[in-house]
PDB file of C-alpha atoms in Angstrom:
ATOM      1  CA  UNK A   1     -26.997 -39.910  15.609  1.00 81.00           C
ATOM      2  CA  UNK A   2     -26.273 -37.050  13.071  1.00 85.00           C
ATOM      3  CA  UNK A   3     -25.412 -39.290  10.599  1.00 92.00           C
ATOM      4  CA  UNK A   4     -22.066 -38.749   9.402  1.00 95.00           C
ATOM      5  CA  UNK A   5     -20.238 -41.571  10.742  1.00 96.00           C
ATOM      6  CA  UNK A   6     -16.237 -41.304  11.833  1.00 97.00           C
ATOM      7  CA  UNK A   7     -13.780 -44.172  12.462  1.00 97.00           C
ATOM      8  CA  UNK A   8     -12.406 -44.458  14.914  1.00 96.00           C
ATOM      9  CA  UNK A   9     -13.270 -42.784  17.972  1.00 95.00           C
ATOM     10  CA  UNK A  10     -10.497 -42.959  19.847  1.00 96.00           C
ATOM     11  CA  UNK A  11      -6.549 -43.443  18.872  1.00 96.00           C
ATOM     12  CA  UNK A  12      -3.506 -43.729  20.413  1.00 97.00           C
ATOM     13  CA  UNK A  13      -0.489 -43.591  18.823  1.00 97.00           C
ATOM     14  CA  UNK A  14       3.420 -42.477  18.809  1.00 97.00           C
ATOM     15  CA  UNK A  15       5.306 -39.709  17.912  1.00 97.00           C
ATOM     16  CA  UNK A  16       6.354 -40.063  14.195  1.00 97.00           C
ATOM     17  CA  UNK A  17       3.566 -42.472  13.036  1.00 97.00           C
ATOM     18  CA  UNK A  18       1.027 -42.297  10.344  1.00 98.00           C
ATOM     19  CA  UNK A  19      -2.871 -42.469  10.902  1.00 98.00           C
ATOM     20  CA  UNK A  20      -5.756 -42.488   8.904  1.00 98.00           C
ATOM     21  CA  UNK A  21      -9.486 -41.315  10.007  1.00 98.00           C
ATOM     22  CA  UNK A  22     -11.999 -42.065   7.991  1.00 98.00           C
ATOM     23  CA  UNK A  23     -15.587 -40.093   7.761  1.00 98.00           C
ATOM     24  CA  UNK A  24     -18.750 -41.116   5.993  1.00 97.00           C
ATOM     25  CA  UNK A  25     -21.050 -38.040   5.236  1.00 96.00           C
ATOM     26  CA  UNK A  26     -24.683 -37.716   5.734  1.00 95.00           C
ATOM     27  CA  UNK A  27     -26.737 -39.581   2.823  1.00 94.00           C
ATOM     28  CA  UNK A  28     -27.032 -37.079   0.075  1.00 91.00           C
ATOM     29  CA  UNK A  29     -24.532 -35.013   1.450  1.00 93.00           C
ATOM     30  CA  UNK A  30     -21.739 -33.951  -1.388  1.00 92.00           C
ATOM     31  CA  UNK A  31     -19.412 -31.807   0.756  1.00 92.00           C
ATOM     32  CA  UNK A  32     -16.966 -33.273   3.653  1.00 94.00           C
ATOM     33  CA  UNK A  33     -15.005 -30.752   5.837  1.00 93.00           C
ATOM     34  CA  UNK A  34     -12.128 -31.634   8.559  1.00 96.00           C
ATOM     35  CA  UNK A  35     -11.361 -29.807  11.396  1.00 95.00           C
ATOM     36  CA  UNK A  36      -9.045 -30.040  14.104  1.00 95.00           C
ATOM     37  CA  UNK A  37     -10.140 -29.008  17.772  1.00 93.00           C
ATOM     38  CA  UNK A  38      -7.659 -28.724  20.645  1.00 91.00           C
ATOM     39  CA  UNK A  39      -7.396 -27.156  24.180  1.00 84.00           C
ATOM     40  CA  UNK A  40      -4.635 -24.035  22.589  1.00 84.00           C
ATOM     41  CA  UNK A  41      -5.988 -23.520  18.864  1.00 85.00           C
ATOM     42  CA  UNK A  42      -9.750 -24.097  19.632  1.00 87.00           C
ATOM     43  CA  UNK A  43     -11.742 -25.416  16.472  1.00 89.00           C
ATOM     44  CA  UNK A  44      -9.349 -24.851  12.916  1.00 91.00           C
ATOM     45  CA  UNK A  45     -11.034 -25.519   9.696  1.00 90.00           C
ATOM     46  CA  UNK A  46      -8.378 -28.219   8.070  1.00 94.00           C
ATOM     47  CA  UNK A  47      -9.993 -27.988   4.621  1.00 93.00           C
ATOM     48  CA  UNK A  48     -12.839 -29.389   2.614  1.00 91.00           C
ATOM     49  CA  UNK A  49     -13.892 -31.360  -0.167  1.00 93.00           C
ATOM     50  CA  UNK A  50     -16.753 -31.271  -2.726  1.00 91.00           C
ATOM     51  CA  UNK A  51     -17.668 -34.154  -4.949  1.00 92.00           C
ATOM     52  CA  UNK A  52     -14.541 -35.544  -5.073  1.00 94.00           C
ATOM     53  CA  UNK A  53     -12.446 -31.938  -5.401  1.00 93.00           C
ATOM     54  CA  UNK A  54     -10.926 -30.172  -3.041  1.00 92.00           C
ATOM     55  CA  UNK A  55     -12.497 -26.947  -2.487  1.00 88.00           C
ATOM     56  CA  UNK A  56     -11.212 -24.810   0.213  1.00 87.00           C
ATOM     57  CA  UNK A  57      -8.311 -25.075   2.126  1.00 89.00           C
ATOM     58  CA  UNK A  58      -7.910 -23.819   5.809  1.00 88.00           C
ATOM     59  CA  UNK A  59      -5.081 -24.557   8.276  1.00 84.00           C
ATOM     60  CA  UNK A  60      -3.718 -27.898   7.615  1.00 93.00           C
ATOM     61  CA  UNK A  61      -0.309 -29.190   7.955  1.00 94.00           C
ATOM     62  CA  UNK A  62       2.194 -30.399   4.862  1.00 95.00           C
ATOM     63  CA  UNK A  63       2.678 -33.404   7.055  1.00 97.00           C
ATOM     64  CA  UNK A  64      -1.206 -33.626   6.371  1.00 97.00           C
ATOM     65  CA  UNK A  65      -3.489 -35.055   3.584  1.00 96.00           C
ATOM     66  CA  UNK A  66      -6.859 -35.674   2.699  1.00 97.00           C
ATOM     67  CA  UNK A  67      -9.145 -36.897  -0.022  1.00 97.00           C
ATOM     68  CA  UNK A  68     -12.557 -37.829  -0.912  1.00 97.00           C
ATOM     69  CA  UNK A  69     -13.268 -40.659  -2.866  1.00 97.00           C
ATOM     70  CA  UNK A  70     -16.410 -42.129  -5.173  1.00 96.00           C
ATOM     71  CA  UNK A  71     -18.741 -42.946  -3.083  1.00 95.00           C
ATOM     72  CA  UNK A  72     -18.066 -39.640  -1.416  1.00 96.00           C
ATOM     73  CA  UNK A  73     -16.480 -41.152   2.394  1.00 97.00           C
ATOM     74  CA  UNK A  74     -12.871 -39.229   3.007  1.00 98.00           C
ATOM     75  CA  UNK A  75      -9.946 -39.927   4.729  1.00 98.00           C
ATOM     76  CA  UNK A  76      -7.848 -37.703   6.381  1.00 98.00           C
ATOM     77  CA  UNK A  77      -4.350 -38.518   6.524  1.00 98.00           C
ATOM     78  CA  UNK A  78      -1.679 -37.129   9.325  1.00 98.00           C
ATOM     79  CA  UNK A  79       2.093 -38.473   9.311  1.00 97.00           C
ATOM     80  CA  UNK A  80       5.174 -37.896  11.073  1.00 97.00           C
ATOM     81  CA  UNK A  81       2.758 -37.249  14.276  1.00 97.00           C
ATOM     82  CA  UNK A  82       4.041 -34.974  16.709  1.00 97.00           C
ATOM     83  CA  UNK A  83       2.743 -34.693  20.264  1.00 96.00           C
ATOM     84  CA  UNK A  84       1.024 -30.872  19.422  1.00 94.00           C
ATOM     85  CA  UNK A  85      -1.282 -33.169  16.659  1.00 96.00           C
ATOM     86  CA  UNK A  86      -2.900 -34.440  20.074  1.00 96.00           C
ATOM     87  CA  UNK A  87      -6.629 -33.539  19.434  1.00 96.00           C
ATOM     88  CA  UNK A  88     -10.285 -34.247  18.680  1.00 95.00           C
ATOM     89  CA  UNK A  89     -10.691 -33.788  14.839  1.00 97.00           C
ATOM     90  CA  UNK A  90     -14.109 -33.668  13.144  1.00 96.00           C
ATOM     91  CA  UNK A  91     -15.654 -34.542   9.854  1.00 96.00           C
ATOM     92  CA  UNK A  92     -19.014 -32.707   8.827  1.00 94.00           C
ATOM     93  CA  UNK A  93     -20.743 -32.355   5.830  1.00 94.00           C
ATOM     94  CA  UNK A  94     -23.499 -30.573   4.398  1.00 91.00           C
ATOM     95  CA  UNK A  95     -25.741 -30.565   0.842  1.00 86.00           C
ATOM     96  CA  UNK A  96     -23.701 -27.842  -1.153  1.00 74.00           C
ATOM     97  CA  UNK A  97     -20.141 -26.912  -2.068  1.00 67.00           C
ATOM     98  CA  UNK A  98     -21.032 -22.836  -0.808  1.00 68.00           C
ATOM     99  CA  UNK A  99     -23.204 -20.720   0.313  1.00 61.00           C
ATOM    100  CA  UNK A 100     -24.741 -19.313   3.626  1.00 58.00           C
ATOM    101  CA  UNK A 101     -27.470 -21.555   4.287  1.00 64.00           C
ATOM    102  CA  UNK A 102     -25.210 -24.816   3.624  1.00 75.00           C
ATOM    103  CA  UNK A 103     -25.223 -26.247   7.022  1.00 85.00           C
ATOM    104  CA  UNK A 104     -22.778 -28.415   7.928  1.00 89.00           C
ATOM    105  CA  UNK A 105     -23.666 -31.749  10.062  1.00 92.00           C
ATOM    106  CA  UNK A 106     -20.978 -32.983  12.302  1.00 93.00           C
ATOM    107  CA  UNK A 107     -19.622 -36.617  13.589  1.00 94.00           C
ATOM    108  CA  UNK A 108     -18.815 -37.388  16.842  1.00 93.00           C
ATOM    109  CA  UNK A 109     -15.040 -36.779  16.311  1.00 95.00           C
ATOM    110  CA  UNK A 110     -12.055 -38.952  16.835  1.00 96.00           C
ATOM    111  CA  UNK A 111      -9.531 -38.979  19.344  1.00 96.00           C
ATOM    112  CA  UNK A 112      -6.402 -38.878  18.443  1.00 97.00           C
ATOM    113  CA  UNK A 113      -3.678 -38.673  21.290  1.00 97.00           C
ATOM    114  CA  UNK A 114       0.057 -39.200  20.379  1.00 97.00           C
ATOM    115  CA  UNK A 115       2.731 -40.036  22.837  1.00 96.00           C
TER     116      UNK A 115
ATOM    117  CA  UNK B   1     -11.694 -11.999   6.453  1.00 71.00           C
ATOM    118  CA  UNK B   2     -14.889 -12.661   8.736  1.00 80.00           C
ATOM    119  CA  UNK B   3     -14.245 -13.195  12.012  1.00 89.00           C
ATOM    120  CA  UNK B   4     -16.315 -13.843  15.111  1.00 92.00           C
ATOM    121  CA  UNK B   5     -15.226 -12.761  19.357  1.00 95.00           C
ATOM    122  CA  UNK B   6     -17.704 -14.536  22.078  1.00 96.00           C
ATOM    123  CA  UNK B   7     -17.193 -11.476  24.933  1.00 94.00           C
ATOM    124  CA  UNK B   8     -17.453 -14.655  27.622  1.00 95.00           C
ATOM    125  CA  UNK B   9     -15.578 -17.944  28.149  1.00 95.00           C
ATOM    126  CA  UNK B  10     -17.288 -18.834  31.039  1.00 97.00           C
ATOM    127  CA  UNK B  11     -21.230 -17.930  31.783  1.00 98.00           C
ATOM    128  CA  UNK B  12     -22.949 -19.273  35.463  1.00 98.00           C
ATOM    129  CA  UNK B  13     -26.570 -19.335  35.813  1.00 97.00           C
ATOM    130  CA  UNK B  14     -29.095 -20.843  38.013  1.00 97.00           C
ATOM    131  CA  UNK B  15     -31.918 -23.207  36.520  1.00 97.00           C
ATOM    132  CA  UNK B  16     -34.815 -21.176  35.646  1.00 97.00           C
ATOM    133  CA  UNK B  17     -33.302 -18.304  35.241  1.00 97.00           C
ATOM    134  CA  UNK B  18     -32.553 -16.373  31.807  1.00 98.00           C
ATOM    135  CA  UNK B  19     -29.184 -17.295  29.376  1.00 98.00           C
ATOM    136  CA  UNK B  20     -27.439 -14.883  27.222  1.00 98.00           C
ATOM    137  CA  UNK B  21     -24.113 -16.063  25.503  1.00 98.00           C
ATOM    138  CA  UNK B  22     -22.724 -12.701  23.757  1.00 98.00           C
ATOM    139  CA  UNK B  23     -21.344 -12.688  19.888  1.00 97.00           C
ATOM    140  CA  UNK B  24     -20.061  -9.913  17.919  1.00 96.00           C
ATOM    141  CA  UNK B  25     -19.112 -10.882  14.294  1.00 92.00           C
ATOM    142  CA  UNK B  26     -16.459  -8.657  11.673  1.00 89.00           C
ATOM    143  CA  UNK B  27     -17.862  -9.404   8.183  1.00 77.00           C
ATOM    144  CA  UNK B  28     -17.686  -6.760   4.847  1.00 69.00           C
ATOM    145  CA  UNK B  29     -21.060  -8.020   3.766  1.00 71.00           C
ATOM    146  CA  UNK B  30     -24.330  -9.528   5.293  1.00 74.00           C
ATOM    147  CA  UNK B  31     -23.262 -12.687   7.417  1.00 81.00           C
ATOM    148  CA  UNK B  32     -24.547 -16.013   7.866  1.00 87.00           C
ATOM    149  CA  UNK B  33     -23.902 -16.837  11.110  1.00 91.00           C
ATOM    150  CA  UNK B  34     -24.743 -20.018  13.528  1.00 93.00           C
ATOM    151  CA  UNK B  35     -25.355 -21.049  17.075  1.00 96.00           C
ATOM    152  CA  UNK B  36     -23.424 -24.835  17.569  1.00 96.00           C
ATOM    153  CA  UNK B  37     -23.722 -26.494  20.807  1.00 96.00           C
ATOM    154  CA  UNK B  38     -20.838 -29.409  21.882  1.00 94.00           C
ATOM    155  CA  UNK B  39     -21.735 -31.304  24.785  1.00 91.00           C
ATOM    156  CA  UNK B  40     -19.407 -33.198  26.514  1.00 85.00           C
ATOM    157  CA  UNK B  41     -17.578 -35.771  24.480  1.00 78.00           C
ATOM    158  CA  UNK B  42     -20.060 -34.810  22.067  1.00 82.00           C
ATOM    159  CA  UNK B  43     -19.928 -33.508  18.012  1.00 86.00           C
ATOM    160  CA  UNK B  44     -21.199 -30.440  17.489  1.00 92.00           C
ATOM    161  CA  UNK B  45     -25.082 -29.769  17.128  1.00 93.00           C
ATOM    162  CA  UNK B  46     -26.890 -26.699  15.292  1.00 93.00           C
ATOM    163  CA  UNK B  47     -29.198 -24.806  17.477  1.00 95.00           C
ATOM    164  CA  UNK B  48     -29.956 -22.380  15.073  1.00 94.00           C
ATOM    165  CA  UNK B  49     -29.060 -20.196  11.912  1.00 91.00           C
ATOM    166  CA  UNK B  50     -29.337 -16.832  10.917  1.00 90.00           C
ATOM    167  CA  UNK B  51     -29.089 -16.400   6.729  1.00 81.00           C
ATOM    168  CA  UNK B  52     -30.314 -12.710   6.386  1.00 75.00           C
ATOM    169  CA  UNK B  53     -34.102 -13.850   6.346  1.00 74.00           C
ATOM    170  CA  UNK B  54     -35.656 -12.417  10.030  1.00 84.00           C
ATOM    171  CA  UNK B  55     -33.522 -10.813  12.317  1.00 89.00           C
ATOM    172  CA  UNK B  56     -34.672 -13.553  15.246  1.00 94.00           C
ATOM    173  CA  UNK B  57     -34.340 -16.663  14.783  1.00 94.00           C
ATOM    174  CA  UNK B  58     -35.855 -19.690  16.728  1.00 95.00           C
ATOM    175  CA  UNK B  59     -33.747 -22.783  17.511  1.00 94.00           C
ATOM    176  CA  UNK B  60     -34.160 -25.877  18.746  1.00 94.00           C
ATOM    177  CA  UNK B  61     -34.321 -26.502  22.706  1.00 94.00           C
ATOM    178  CA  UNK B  62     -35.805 -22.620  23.293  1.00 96.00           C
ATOM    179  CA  UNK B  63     -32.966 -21.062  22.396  1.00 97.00           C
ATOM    180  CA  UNK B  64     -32.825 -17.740  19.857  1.00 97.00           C
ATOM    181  CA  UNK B  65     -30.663 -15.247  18.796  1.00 97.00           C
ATOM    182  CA  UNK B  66     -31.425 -11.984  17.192  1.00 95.00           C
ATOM    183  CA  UNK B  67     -29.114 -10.245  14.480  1.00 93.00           C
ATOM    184  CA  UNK B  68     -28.401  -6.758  15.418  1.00 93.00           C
ATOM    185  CA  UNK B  69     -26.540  -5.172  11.561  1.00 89.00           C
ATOM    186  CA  UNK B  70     -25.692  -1.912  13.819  1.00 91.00           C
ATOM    187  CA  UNK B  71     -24.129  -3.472  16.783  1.00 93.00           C
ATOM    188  CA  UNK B  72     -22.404  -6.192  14.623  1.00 92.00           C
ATOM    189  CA  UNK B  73     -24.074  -8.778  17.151  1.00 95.00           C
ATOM    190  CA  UNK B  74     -25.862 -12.074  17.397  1.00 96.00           C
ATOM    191  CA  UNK B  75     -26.810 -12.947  21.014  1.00 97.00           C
ATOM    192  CA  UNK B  76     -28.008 -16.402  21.393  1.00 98.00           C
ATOM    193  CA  UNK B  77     -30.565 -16.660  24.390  1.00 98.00           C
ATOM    194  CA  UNK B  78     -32.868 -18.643  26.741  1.00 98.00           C
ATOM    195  CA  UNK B  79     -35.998 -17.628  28.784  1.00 97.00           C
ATOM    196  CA  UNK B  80     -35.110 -20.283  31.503  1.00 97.00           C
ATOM    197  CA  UNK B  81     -31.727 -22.217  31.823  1.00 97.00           C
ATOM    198  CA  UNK B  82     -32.358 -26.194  32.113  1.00 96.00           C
ATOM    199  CA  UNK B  83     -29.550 -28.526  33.631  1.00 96.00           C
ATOM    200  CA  UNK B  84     -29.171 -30.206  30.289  1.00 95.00           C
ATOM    201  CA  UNK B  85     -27.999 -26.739  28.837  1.00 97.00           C
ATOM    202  CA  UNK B  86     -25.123 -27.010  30.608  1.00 96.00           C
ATOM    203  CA  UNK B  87     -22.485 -27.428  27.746  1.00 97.00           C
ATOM    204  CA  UNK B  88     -20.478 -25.153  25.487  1.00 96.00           C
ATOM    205  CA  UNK B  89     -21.569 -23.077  22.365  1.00 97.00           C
ATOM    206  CA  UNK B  90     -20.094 -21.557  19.491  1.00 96.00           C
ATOM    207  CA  UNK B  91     -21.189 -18.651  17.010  1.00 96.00           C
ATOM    208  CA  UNK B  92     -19.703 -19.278  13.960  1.00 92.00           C
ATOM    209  CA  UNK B  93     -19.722 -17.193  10.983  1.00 89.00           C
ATOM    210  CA  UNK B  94     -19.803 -18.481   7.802  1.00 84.00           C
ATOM    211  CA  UNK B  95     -16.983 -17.845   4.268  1.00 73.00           C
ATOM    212  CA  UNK B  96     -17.264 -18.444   0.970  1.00 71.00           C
ATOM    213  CA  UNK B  97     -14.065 -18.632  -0.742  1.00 68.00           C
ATOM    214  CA  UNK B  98     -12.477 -18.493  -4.027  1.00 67.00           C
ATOM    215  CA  UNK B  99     -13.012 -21.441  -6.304  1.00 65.00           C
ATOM    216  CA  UNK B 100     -16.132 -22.305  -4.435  1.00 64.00           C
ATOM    217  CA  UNK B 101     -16.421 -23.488  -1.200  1.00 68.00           C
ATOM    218  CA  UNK B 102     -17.775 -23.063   2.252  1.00 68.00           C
ATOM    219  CA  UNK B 103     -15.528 -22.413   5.420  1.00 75.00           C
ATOM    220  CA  UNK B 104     -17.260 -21.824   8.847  1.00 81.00           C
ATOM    221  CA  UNK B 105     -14.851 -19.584  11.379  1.00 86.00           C
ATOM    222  CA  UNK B 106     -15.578 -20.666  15.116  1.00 90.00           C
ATOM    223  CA  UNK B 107     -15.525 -18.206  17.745  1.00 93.00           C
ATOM    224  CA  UNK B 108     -13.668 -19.512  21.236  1.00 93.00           C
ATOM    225  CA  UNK B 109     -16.592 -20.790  22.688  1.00 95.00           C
ATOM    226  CA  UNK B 110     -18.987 -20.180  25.938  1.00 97.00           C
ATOM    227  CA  UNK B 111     -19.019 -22.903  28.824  1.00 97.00           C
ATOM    228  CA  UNK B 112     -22.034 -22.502  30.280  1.00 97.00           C
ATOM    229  CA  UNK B 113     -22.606 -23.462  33.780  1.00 97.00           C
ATOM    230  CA  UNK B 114     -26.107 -24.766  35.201  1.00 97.00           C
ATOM    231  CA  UNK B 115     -26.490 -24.744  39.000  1.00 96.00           C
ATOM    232  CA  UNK B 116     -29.216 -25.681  40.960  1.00 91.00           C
TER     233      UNK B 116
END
């Protein structure tokens, strides 16, 4: 267990829905990062948050949203699904907002598969 | 940008015998750059980092990887493959960007094959 926790693991769901995964970062850990992994675009940075800010910004959809909240868990949002959104997307965090030695802890992942 | 090519998507090696999984990275100034391992239906683990301390770094499981500035490289390698290494790994080089903030670019990833 690495200790940053995503809900839920696995998803199904139809084209042109709305879902919401959810991530819990490591105790301690301030910064929470998406990414999206799939069979054609490998592993994309989505974009990541810092103590409650957005911080950097990678390849994420419009139809796409994401925010980190208080008690530092964040929820990535993904509407009007299409069937191409079909993929594994992680949550990591890590200590800092930057630098090279900020190592990034990753969940399990959740499945999302839309038909 | 900083960018990272893994010269193999596939590697095949017998247990007991030696692992390299090849990295060349693209950065304008000293890297850090990272060895992840994803087993199957697995998140990603670290196996090691390299942050411009010693040029060969130790991971966990046996694995290391030395940074090589004038061949742009950062081979991660094993004296003797196991069956449990069978999975796939990632070098991953590591951004800062503006406004502060951390974004790791993922090369394509190695599947490495364990036989008997």
């Amino acid at each position: 267990d690495s200790g940053v926790t995503q809900t839920p693991k696995h998803l199904i769901t139809a084209t042109g829905q709305r879902v919401t995964l959810r991530c819990s970062p490591r105790s301690g850990d301030l910064s929470v990062y998406w990414y999206q992994q799939s069979l054609d675009q490998g592993l994309q940075f989505l974009i990541q948050y810092y103590n409650g800010e957005e911080r950097a910004k990678g390849n994420i959809l419009e139809r796409f949203s994401a925010q980190q909240f208080p008690d530092l868990h964040s929820e990535l949002n993904l509407s009007s699904l299409e069937l191409g959104d079909s993929a594994l997307y992680f949550c990591a965090s890590s200590p800092r907002r930057e630098g090279g030695a900020n190592v990034l802890t990753f969940g399990a992942g959740s499945r999302l598969t839309v038909l | 940008a900083q960018s990272v090519t893994q010269l193999d998507s596939h590697v095949s090696v017998s247990e007991g015998t030696p692992v390299l999984l090849r990295c060349n990275y693209s950065s304008s100034y000293s890297p850090s750059l990272f060895w992840y391992v994803q087993h199957p239906n697995k998140g990603l683990q670290l196996l090691l980092k390299y942050t411009s301390a010693a040029t060969l770094v130790k991971g966990i499981n046996g694995f290391e990887a030395e940074f090589k500035k004038s061949e742009t490289s950062f081979h991660l390698t094993k004296p003797s493959a196991h069956m449990s290494d069978a999975a796939e790994y990632f070098c991953v080089v590591s951004d800062r960007v503006t406004g502060g903030g951390n974004k790791l670019t993922f090369g394509t990833g190695t599947q490495l094959k364990v036989e008997l």
